[in-house]
Structures are given as structure tokens and as C-alpha cells.
CSV table of C-alpha atoms in Angstrom, one decimal:
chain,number,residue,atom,x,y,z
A,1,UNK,CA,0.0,0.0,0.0
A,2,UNK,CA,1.1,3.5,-1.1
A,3,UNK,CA,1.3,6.0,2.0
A,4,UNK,CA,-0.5,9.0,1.7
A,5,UNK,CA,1.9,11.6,0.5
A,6,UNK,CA,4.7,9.3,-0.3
A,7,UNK,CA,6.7,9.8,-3.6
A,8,UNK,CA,6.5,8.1,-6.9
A,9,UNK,CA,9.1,5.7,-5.4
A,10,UNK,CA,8.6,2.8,-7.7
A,11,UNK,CA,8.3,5.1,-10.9
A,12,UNK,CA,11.1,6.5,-10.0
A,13,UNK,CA,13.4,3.2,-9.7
A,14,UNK,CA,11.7,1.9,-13.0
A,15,UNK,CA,12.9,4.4,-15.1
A,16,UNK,CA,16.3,4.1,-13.9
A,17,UNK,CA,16.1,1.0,-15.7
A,18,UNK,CA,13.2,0.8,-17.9
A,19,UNK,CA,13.5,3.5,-20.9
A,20,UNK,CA,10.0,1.9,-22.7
A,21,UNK,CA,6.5,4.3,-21.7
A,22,UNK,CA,4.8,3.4,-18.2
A,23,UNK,CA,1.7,4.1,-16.5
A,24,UNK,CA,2.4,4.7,-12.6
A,25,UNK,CA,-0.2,4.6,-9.9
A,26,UNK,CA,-0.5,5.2,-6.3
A,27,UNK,CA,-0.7,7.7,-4.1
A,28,UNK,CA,-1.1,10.5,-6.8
A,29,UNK,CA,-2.0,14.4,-6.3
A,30,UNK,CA,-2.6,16.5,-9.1
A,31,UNK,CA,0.5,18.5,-8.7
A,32,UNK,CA,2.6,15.3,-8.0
A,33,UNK,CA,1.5,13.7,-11.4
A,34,UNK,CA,2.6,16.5,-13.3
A,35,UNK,CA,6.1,16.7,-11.8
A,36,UNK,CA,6.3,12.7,-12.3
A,37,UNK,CA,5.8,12.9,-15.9
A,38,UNK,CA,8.0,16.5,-16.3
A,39,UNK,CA,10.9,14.8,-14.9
A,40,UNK,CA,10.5,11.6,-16.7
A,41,UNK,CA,9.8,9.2,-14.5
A,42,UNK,CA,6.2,7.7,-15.6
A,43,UNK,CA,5.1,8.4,-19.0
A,44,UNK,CA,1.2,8.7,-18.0
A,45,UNK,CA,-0.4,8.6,-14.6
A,46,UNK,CA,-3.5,6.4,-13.5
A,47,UNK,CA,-5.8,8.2,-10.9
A,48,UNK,CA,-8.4,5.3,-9.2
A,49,UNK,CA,-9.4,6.3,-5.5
A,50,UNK,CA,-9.3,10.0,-6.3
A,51,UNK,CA,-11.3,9.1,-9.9
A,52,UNK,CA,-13.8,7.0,-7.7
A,53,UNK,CA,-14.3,10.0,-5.9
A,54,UNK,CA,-14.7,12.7,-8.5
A,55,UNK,CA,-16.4,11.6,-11.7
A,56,UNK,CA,-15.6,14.9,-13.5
A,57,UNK,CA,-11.9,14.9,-12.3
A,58,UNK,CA,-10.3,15.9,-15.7
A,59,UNK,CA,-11.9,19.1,-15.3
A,60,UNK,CA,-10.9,19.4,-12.1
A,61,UNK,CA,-7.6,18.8,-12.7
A,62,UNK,CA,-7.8,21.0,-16.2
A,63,UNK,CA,-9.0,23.9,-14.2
A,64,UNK,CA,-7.3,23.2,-10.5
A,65,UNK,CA,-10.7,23.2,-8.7
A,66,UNK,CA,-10.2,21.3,-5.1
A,67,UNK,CA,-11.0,17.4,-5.2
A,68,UNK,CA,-13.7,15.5,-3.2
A,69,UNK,CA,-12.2,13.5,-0.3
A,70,UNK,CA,-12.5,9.2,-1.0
A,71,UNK,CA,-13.9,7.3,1.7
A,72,UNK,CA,-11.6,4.2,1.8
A,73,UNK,CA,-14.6,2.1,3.7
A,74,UNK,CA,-16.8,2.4,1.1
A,75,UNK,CA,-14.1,0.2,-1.2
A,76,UNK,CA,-15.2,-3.1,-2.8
A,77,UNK,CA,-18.2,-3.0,-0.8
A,78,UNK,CA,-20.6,-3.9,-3.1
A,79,UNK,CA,-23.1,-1.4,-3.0
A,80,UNK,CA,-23.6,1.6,-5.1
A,81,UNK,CA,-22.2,4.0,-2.2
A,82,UNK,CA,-19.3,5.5,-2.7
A,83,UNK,CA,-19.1,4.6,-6.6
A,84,UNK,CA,-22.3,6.5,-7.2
A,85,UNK,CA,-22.8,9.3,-4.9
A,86,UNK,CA,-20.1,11.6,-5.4
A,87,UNK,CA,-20.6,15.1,-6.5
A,88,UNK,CA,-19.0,17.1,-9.6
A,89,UNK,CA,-18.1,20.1,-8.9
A,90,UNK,CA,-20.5,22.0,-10.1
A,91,UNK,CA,-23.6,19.7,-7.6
A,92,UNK,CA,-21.5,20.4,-5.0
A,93,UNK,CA,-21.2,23.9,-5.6
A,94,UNK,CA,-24.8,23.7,-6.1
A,95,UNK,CA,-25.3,22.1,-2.6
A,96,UNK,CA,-22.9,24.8,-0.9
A,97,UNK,CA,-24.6,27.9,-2.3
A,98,UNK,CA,-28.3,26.6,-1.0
A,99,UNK,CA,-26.8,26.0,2.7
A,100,UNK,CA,-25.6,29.5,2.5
């Protein structure tokens, strides 16, 4: 299991060796993909709990608008929560402005 906020560790060591194009995965922030791929060391990145969690999070990322938090519980639990109820932005912003 990746810690949260650890490095790209095994991307990194791969493409010490490995010159071919790679997908890393794991433990992924927006900002920590990008530098991954700048430097070299993963070709592409592969988002799943934070892509669970955000079902418009291209966009997200495209425009850098905050990311909904995953709720590792809800994880192979079979049942629709927490692989169906998550906002986009825009619901949530939605939600937000009718509290207020």
C-alpha cells in the first residue's frame, strides 16, 4: 500500500532502468503527477481512488478546482455508495450555495 503523501518511489526506480513508456499509480496528487511525468519518470499517470471520488476529475484537474475526499470504507463493498454518490463540482457547488 502506497502511504499518503509518499513519492512516486517505484516510478522513479523503474525508469532508472526501464527507458519503454509506463503508467504509474498510487498515491497521486494532481500537482505530484505532473512533476512525475516533467521529470520523466512515468510516462502517463493512473488516478483510481481520487477518480472514484470525482467523476468529473479531468476538469478538475484542467481547471485546478479542489478534489472531493475518497472514503476508503466504502471500497469493494458492493453497494452503489461510494461509486455512485459523489458530486461534480458543479452539484457540489450547487449544494454549498443553497446552505448558504
Amino acid at each position: 500500500m502506497v502511504a499518503k503523501g509518499q513519492g512516486p518511489i517505484a516510478a522513479q526506480e523503474l525508469s532508472k532502468i526501464f527507458r519503454g513508456p509506463t503508467i504509474a499509480a498510487g498515491g497521486f496528487e494532481p500537482d505530484t503527477a505532473e512533476v512525475t511525468v516533467a521529470k520523466g519518470d512515468a510516462s502517463l499517470i493512473a488516478f483510481g481512488r481520487h477518480f472514484i471520488a470525482n467523476p468529473d476529475q479531468p476538469k478538475r484537474i484542467e481547471f485546478g478546482l479542489p478534489l472531493n475526499q475518497y472514503d476508503r470504507s466504502t471500497f469493494y463493498a458492493f453497494e452503489a455508495r461510494g461509486y455512485t454518490d459523489y458530486p461534480t463540482y458543479e452539484a457540489h457547488e450547487a449544494d454549498q450555495a443553497s446552505v448558504d
